[in-house]
Tab-separated table of C-alpha atoms and ligand atoms in Angstrom:
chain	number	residue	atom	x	y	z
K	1	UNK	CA	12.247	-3.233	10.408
K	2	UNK	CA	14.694	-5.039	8.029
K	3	UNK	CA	13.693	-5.022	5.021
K	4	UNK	CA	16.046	-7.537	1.966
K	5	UNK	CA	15.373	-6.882	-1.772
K	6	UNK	CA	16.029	-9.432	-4.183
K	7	UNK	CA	16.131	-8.151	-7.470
K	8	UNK	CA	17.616	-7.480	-10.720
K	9	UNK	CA	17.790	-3.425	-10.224
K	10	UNK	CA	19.363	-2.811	-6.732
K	11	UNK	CA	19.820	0.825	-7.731
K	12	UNK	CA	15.996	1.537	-8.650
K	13	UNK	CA	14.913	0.119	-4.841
K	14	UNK	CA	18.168	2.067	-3.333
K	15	UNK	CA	17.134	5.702	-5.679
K	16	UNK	CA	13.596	4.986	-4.243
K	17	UNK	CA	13.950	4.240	-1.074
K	18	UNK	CA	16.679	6.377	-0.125
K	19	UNK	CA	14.451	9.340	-0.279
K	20	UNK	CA	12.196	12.002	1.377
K	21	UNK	CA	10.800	10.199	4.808
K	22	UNK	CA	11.861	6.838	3.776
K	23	UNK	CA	15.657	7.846	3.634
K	24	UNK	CA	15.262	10.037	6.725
K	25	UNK	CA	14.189	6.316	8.110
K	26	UNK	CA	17.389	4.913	7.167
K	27	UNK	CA	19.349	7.153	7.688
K	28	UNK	CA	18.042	7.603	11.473
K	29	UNK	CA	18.234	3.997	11.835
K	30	UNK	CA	14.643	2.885	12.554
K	31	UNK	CA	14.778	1.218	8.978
K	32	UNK	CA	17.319	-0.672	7.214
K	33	UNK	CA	17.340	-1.875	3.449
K	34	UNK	CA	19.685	-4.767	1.744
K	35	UNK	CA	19.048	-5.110	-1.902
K	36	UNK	CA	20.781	-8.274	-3.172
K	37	UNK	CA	21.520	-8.135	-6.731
K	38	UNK	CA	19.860	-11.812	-8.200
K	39	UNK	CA	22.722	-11.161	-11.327
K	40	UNK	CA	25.759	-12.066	-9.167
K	41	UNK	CA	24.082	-15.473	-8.612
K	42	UNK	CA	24.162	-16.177	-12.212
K	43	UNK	CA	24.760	-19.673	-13.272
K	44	UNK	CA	26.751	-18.798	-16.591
K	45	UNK	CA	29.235	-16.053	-14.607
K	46	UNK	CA	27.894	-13.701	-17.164
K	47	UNK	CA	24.876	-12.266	-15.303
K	48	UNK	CA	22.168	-14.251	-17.370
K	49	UNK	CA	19.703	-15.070	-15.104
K	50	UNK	CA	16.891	-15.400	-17.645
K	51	UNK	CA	16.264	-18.632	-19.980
K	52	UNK	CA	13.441	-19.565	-22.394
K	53	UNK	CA	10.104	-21.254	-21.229
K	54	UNK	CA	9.016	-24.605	-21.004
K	55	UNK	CA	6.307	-25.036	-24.004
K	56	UNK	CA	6.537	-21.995	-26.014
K	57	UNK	CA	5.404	-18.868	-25.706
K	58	UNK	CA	6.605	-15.000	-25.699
K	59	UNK	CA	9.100	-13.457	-23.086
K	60	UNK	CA	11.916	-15.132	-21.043
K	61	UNK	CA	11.280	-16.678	-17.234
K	62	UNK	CA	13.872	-16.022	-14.804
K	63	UNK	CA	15.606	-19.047	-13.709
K	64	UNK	CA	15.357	-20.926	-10.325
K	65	UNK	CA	18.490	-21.872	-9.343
K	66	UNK	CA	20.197	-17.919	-9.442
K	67	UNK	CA	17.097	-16.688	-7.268
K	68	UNK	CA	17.799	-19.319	-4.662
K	69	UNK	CA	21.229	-18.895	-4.321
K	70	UNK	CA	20.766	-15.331	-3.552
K	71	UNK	CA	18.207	-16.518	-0.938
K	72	UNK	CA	20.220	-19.312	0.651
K	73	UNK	CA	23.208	-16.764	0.840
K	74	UNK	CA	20.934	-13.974	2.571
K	75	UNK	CA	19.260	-16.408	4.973
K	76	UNK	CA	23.092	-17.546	5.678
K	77	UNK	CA	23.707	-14.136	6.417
K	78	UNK	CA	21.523	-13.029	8.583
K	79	UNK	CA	21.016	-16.242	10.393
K	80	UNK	CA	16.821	-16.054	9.915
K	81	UNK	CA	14.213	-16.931	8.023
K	82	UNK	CA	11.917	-14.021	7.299
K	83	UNK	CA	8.543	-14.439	5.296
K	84	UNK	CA	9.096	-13.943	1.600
K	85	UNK	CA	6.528	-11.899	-0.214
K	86	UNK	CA	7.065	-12.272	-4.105
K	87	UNK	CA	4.874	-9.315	-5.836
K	88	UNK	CA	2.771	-10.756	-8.807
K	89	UNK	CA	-0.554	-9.843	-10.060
K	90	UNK	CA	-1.845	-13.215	-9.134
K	91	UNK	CA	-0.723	-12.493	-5.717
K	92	UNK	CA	-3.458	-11.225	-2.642
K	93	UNK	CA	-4.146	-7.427	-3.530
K	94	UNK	CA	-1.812	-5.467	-0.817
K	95	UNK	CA	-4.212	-3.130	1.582
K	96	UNK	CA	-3.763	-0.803	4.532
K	97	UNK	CA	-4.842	-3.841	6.531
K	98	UNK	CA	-1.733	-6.289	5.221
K	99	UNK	CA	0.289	-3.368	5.578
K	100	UNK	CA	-0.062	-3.285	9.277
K	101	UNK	CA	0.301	-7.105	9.527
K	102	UNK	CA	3.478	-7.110	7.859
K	103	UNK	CA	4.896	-4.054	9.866
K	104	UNK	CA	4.673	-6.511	12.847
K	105	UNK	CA	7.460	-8.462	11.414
K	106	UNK	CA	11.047	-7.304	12.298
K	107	UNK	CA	12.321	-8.687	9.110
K	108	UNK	CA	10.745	-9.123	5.478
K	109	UNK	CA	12.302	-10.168	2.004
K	110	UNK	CA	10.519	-8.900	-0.913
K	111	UNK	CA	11.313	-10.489	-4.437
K	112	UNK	CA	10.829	-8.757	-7.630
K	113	UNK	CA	10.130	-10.518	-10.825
K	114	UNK	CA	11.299	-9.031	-14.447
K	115	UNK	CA	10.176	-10.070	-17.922
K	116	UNK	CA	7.499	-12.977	-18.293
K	117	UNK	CA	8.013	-13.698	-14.105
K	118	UNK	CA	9.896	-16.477	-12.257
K	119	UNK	CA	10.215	-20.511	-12.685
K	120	UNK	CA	7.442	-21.792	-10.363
K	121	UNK	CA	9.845	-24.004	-8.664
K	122	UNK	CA	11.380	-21.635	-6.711
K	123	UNK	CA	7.928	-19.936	-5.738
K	124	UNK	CA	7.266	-22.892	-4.247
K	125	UNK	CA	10.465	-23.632	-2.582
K	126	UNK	CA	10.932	-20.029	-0.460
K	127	UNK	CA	8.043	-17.600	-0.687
K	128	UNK	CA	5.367	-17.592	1.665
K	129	UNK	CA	2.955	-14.331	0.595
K	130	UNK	CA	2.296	-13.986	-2.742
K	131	UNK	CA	1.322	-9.872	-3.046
K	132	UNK	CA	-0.248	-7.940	-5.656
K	133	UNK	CA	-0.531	-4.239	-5.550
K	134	UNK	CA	-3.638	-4.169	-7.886
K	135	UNK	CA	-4.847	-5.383	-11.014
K	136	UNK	CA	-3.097	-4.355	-13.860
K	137	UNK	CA	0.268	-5.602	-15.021
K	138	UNK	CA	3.956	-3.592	-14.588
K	139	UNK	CA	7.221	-4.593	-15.988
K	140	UNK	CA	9.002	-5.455	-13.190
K	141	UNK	CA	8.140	-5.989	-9.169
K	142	UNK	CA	10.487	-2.982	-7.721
K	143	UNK	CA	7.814	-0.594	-7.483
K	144	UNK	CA	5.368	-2.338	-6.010
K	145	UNK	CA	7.713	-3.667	-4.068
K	146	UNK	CA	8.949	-0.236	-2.946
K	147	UNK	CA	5.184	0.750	-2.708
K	148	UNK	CA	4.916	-2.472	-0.068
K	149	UNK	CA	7.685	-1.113	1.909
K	150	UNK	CA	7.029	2.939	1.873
K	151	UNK	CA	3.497	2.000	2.981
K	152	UNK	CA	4.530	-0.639	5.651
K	153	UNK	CA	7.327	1.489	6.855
K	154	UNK	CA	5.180	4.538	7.732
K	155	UNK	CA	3.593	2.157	10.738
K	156	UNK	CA	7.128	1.746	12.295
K	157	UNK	CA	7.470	3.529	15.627
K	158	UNK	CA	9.935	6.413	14.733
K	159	UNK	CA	9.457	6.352	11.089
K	160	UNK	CA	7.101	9.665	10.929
K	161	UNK	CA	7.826	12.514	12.815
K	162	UNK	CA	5.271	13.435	15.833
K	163	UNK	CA	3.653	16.049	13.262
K	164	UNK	CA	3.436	13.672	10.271
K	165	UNK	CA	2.204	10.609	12.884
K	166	UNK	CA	-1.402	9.989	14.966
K	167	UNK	CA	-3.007	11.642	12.086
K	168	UNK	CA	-6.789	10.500	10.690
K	169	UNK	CA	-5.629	8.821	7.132
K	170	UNK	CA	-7.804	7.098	4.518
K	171	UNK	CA	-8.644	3.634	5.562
K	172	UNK	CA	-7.844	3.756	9.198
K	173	UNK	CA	-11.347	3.007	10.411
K	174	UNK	CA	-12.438	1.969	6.945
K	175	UNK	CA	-13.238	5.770	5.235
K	176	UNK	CA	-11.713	7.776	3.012
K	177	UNK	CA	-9.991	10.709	4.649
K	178	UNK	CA	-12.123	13.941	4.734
K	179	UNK	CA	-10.997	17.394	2.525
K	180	UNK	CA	-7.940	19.482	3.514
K	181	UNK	CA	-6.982	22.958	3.477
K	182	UNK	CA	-4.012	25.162	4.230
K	183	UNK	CA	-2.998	28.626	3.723
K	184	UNK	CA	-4.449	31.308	2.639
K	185	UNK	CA	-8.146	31.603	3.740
K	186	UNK	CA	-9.428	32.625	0.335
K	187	UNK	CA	-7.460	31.232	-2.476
K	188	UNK	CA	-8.883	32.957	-5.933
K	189	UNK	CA	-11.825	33.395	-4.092
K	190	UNK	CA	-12.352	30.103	-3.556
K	191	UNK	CA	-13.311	30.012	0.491
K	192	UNK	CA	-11.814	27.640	3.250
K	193	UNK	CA	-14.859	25.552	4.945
K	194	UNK	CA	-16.008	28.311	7.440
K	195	UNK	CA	-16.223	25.812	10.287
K	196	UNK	CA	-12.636	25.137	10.061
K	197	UNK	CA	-12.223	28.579	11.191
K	198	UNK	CA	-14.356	28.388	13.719
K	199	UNK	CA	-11.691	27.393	16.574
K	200	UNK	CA	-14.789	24.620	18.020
K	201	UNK	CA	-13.356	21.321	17.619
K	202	UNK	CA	-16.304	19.447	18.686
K	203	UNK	CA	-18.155	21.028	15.017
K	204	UNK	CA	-14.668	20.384	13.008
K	205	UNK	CA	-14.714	16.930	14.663
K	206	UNK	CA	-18.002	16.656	13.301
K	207	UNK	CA	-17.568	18.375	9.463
K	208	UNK	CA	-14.577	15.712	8.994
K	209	UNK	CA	-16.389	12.957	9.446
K	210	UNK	CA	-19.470	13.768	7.648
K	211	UNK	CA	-17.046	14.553	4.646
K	212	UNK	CA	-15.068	11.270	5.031
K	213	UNK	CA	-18.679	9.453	4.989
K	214	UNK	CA	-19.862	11.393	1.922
K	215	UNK	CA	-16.359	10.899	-0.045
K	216	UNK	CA	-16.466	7.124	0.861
K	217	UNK	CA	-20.139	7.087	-0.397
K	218	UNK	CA	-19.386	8.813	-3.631
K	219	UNK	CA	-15.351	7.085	-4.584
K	220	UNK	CA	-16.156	3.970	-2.680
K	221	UNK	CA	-19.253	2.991	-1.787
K	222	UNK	CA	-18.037	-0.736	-1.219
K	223	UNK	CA	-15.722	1.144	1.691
K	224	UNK	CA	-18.823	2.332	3.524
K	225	UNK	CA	-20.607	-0.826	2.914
K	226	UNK	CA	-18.290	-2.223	5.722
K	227	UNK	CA	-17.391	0.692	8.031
K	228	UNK	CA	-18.584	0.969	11.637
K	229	UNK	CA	-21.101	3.758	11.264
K	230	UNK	CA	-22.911	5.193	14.972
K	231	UNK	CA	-26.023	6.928	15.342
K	232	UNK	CA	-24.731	10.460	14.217
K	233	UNK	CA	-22.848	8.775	10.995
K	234	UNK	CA	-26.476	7.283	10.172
K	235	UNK	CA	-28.093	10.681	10.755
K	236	UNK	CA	-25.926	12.452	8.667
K	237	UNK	CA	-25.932	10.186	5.703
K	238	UNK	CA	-29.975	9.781	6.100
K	239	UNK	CA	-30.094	13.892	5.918
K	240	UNK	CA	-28.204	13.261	2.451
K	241	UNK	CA	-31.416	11.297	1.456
K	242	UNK	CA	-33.677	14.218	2.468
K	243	UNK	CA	-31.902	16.876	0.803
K	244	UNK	CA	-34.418	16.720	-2.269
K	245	UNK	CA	-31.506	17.051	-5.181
K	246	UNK	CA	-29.043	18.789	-3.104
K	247	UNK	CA	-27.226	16.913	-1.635
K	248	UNK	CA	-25.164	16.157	-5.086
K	249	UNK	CA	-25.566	12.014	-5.134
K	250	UNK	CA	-26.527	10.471	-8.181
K	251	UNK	CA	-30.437	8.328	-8.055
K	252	UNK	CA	-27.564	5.053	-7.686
K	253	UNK	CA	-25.897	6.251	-5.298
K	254	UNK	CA	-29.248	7.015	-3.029
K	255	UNK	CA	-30.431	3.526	-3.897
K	256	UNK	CA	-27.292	2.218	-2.467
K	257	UNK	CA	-27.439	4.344	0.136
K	258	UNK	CA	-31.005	3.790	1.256
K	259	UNK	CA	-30.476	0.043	1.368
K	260	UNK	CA	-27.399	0.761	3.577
K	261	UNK	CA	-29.593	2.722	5.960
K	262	UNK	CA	-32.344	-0.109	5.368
K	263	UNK	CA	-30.182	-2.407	7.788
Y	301	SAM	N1	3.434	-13.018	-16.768
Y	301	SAM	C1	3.091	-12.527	-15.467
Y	301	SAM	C2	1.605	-12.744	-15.199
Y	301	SAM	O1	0.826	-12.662	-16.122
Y	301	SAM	O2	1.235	-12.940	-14.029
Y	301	SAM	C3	3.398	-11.039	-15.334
Y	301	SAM	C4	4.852	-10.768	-15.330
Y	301	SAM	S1	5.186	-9.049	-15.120
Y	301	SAM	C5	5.374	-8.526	-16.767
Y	301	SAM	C6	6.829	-9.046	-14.500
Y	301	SAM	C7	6.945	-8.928	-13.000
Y	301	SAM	O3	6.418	-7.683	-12.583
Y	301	SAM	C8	6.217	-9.958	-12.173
Y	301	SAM	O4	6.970	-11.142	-12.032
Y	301	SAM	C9	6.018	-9.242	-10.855
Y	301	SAM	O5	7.159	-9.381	-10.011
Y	301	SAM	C10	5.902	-7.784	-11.283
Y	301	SAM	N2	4.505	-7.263	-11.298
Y	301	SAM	C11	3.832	-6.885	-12.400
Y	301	SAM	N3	2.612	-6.421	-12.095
Y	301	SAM	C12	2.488	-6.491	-10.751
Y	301	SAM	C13	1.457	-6.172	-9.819
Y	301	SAM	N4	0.293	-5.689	-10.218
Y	301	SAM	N5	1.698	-6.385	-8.514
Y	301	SAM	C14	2.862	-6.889	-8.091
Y	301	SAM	N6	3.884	-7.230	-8.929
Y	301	SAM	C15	3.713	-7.033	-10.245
């Protein structure tokens, strides 16, 4: 995976990304990162790349022209035309299921708006994915943009190691990832899950998922609302129903779960 960075900070994406597994990535060459610096396409010579908008109004809008001159030179370049994901917070909100679409691609340009965000013109003229990496508004698109790429990048063969890859995450089959524990057994006296000392994998198996299905439940019920759930899954979460009080969900959160069950 390729991955270009237009932006006004090349050093925030290259301190980022040139770190922990991400840098290993690099480094190792199963990654590789170009951030293109939208300043030296200034149109004044003086690295203004900003200008007042059209109609009034707070804040500066970078310019057209100086973002599409770094994009003509890149696609010059590198002789391609990669999909261009701007990151804006009108954009589609970025999930675990985009991120494996856009690890398919072998190249991807990501650009990152400053201040009040970018002349519209250019939007129009080179990006094709508009991406947002939630609601709420940041002052610039280099960390989501670095968020886009740490997430994507972990699906590239050779990224993670063997021991950090082909593990159960959060999302994977639509559930929040169950509890984990390490080291020691009895940490001021609070007590490891006994059944994850039991050595039978067929009952750990089990535990997991019952925990992934009750953390989805209580964090995101909306999750659950949409995961493929078998006979045992159903069992378990109608047992949470029958535990009279115990079973620690809210009166809502039975309602919603006895109208999942319902179908
Ligand atoms: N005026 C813009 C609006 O209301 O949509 C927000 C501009 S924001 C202050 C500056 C830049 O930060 C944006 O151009 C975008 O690149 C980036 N940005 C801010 N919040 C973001 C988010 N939630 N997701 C992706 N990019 C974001």
């Amino acid at each position: 995976m390729n991955y270009y960075v237009l932006t006004l900070f090349p050093e925030m994406i290259e301190n980022g990304m040139n770190t922990s597994i991400i840098g290993r990535a690099i480094a190792g060459g199963y990654l590789s990162l170009e951030t293109v610096n939208i300043r030296d396409y200034s149109l004044t010579g003086n690295g203004r790349i900003d200008d007042y908008p059209y109609g009034g109004g707070a804040g500066m809008v970078m310019q057209a022209e100086p973002i599409f001159r770094a994009y003509e030179d890149l696609i010059r370049r590198i002789e391609k035309k990669p999909r261009v994901v701007y990151l804006t917070p009108q954009g589609r909100v970025f999930d675990q299921r985009m991120a494996e679409e856009l690890a398919r691609e072998e190249d991807l340009v990501f650009l990152c708006g400053h201040y009040e965000g970018v002349d519209e013109r250019v939007l129009e003229e080179i990006v094709t994915d508009h991406v947002s990496i939630g609601d709420y508004v940041l002052t610039g698109g280099e960390l989501p943009a670095m968020v886009m790429m740490d997430s994507i990048s972990r699906m590239v063969p050779g990224v993670l190691s063997n021991q950090e890859s082909g593990q159960y995450e959060s999302f994977q089959d639509g559930l929040l990832e169950y509890p984990q524990y390490s080291r020691p057994e009895d940490w001021r006296g609070k007590q490891v899950p006994p059944v994850l000392l039991s050595g039978h994998h067929g009952n750990v198996d089990r535990w997991r998922r019952d925990q992934s299905l009750f953390r989805t439940l209580k964090n995101r019920p909306e999750l659950l609302a949409h995961a493929e759930l078998d006979k045992k899954d159903r069992r378990y979460l109608q047992s949470l129903l029958d535990e009279e009080g115990s079973s620690g969900l809210t009166a809502e959160e039975k309602k919603f779960l006895a109208k999942l069950l319902a179908f």
